[in-house]
Structures are given as C-alpha cells and as structure tokens.
Short mmCIF file of C-alpha atoms in Angstrom, two decimals:
data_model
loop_
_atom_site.label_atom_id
_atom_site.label_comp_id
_atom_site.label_asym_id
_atom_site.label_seq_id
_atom_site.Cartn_x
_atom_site.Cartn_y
_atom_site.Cartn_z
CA UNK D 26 5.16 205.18 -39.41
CA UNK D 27 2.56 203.99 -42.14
CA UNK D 28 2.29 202.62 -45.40
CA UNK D 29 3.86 203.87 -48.58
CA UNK D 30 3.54 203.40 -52.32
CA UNK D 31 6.14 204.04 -54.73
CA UNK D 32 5.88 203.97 -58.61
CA UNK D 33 8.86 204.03 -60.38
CA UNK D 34 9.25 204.63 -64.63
CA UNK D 35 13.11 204.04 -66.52
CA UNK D 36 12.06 205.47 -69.57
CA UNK D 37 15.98 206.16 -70.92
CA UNK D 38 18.88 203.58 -71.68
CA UNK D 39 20.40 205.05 -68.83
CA UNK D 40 20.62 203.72 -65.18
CA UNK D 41 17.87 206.69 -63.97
CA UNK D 42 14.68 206.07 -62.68
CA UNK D 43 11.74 208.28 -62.19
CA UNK D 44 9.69 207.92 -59.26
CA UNK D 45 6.04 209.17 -57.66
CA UNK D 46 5.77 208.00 -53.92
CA UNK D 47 2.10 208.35 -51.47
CA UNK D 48 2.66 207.90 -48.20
CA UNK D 49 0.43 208.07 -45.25
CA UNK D 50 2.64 208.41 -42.32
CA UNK D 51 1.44 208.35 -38.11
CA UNK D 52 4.07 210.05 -35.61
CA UNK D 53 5.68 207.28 -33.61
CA UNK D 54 5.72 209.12 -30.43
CA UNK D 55 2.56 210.50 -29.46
CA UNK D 56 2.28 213.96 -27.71
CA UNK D 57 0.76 213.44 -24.36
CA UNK D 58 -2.68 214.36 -25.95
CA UNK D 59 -2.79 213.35 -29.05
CA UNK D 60 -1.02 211.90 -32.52
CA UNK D 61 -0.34 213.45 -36.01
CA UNK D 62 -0.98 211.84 -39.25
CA UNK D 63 0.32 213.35 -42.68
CA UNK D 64 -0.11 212.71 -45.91
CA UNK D 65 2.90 213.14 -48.32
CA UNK D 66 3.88 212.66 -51.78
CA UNK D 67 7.78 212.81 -52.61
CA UNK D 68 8.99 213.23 -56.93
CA UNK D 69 12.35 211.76 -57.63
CA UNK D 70 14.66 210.98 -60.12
CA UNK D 71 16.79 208.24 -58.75
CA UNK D 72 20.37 207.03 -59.94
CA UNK D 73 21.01 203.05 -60.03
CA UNK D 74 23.95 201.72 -59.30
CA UNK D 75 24.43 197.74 -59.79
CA UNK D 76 27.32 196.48 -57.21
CA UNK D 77 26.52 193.31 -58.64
CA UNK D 78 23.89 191.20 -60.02
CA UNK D 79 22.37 190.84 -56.88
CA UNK D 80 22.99 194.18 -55.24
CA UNK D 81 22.43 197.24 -56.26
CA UNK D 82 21.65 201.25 -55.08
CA UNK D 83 19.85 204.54 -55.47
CA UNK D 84 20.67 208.24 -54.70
CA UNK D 85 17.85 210.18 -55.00
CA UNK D 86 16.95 213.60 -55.06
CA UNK D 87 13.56 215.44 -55.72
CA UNK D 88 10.64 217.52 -54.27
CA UNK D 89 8.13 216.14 -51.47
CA UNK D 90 4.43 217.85 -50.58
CA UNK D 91 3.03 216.92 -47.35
CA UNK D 92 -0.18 217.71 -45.29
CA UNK D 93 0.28 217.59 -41.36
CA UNK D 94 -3.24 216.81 -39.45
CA UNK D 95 -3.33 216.48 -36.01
CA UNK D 96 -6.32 214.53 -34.91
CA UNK D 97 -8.84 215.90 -33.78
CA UNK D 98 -9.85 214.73 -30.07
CA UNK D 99 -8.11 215.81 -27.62
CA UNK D 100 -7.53 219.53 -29.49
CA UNK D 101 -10.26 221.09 -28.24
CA UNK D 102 -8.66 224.42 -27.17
CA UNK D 103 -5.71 224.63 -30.11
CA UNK D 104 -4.75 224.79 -33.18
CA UNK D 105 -6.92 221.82 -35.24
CA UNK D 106 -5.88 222.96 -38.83
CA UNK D 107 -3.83 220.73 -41.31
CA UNK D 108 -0.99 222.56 -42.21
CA UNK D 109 0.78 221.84 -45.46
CA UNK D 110 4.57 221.87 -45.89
CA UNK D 111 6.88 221.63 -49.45
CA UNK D 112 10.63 221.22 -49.73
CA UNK D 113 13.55 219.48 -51.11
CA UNK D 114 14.04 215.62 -50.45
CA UNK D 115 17.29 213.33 -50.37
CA UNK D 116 17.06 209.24 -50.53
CA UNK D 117 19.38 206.88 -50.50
CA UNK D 118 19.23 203.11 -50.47
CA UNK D 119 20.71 199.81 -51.24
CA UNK D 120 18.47 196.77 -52.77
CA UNK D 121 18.78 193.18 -52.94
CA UNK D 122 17.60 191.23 -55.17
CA UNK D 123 15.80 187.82 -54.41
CA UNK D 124 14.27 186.40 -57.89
CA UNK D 125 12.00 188.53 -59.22
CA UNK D 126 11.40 190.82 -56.43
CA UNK D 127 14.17 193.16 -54.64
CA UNK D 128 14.44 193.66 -50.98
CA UNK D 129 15.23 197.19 -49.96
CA UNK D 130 15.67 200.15 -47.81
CA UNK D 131 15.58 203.67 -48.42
CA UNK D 132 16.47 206.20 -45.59
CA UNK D 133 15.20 210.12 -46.72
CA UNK D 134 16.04 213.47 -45.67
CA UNK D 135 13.31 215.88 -46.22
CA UNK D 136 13.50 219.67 -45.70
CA UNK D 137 9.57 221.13 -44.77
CA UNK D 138 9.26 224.69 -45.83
CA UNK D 139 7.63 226.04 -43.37
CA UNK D 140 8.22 224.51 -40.10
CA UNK D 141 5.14 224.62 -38.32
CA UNK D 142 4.28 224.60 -34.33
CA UNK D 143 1.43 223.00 -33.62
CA UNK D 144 0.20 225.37 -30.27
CA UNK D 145 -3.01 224.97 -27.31
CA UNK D 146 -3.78 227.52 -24.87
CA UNK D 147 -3.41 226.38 -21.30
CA UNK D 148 -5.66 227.38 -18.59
CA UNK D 149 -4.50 230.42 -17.96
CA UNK D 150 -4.68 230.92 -21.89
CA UNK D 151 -1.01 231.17 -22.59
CA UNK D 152 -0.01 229.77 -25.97
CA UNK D 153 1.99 226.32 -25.14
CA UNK D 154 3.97 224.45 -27.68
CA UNK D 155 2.28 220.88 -28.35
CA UNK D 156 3.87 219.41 -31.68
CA UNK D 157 6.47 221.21 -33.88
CA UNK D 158 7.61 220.11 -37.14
CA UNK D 159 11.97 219.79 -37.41
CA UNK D 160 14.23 221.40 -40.05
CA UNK D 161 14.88 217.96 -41.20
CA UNK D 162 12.35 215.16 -41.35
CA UNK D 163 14.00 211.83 -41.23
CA UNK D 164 12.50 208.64 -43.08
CA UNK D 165 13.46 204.83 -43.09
CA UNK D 166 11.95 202.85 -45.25
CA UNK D 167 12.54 198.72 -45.66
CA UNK D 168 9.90 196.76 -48.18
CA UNK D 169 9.02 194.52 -50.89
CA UNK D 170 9.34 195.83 -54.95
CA UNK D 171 8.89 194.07 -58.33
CA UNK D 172 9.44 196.06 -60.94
CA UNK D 173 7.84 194.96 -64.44
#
C-alpha cells in the first residue's frame, strides 16, 4: 500500500499511451517482526479504448524495476539487505471521466525475477523463512488523473 505517480505521454494519432510510474509501496500485512517497503518503477505502453464519452479503458503491458527493503529494527539476526527484482508487468483498467479529471482503477500483474526469501536465524541458528516475495505480485490501484 503507498502512494504512486504515474506520467503518461500520447505522442501518436493513435489511441496508445506511454507511461513512467514511481511507486513507494508498504506490505499490508506485517510479518510478526517487522514490515517491507519497496520502491518500484513500472514502463508501459498502454492501449485506450473509449466505451463512450465518459468511459473508457487501458491494457497495458511493460517492464517494472523494484527494490525490496525490509526495515531495519527488528532484523537484527537476518538478512537486512534490499534486494532488487525486474520482470514483465500486465495492467488493466477502466476510467471514468468526471469533467476534466478521470476517475480510475488499474489492477497489475507483475512477474519479479528473482523471487527472493527474506531469512533470520533462530536460536538455535537454523535459517527460518520470514518474508518471501510470490511469482506474481498483485496491484490495485483506484485514484485521481488529469491529463493536459
């Protein structure tokens, strides 16, 4: 969960947008010692659709970049590195639009290349499993755009 920023260029004639998103993201569940942040920026090129004049769509496809952190207290005895992962991303998304500004929601599949495991030592100092990153990172996003 966390705040995201999306800039979007439709340089052609054609219903195709190009897109640069940041996002700072928070997992929603925390482990039972601590939470994750990451850091992520997704490339698209989205296709618009117009159902009508006040509804339209996207299907997007791209690349996404992210940097996993876990913070730092409580991992005293584990693994305290950022890991970084890369992969493909999917989006799709309908909009409506209210004046000026559109009212959306985006829902994302991303696949993280590699799929980390975030590991402590207990106290016998066997390696436990404390956060692990899925095949498949699902995103829902609902906001706020104006495009110029």
């Amino acid at each position: 969960m966390g705040p995201v920023v999306t800039v979007g260029l439709t340089p052609l004639p054609v219903p195709l947008r190009f897109e640069w998103q940041g996002a700072h993201r928070r997992s929603v569940s925390d482990t039972y010692t601590g939470a994750f942040h990451s850091l992520e920026q997704q490339w698209r090129i989205c296709a618009v659709g117009r159902a009508s004049s006040a509804l339209s769509g996207t299907a997007c496809a791209g690349a996404a970049w992210a940097a996993i952190v876990p913070s730092p207290y409580p991992f005293r005895n584990g693994d305290r590195g950022a890991k970084s992962a890369a992969g493909p991303v999917l989006a799709l998304g309908p909009a409506l639009r209210l004046g000026p500004l559109d009212a959306f929601a985006d829902v994302s599949l991303m696949f993280p290349r590699p799929n980390y495991v975030f590991v402590y030592r207990d106290g016998q100092r066997q390696p436990r499993t404390l956060y692990e990153v899925d095949a498949t990172v699902v995103t829902v996003a609902v906001g706020i755009r104006r495009t110029f």
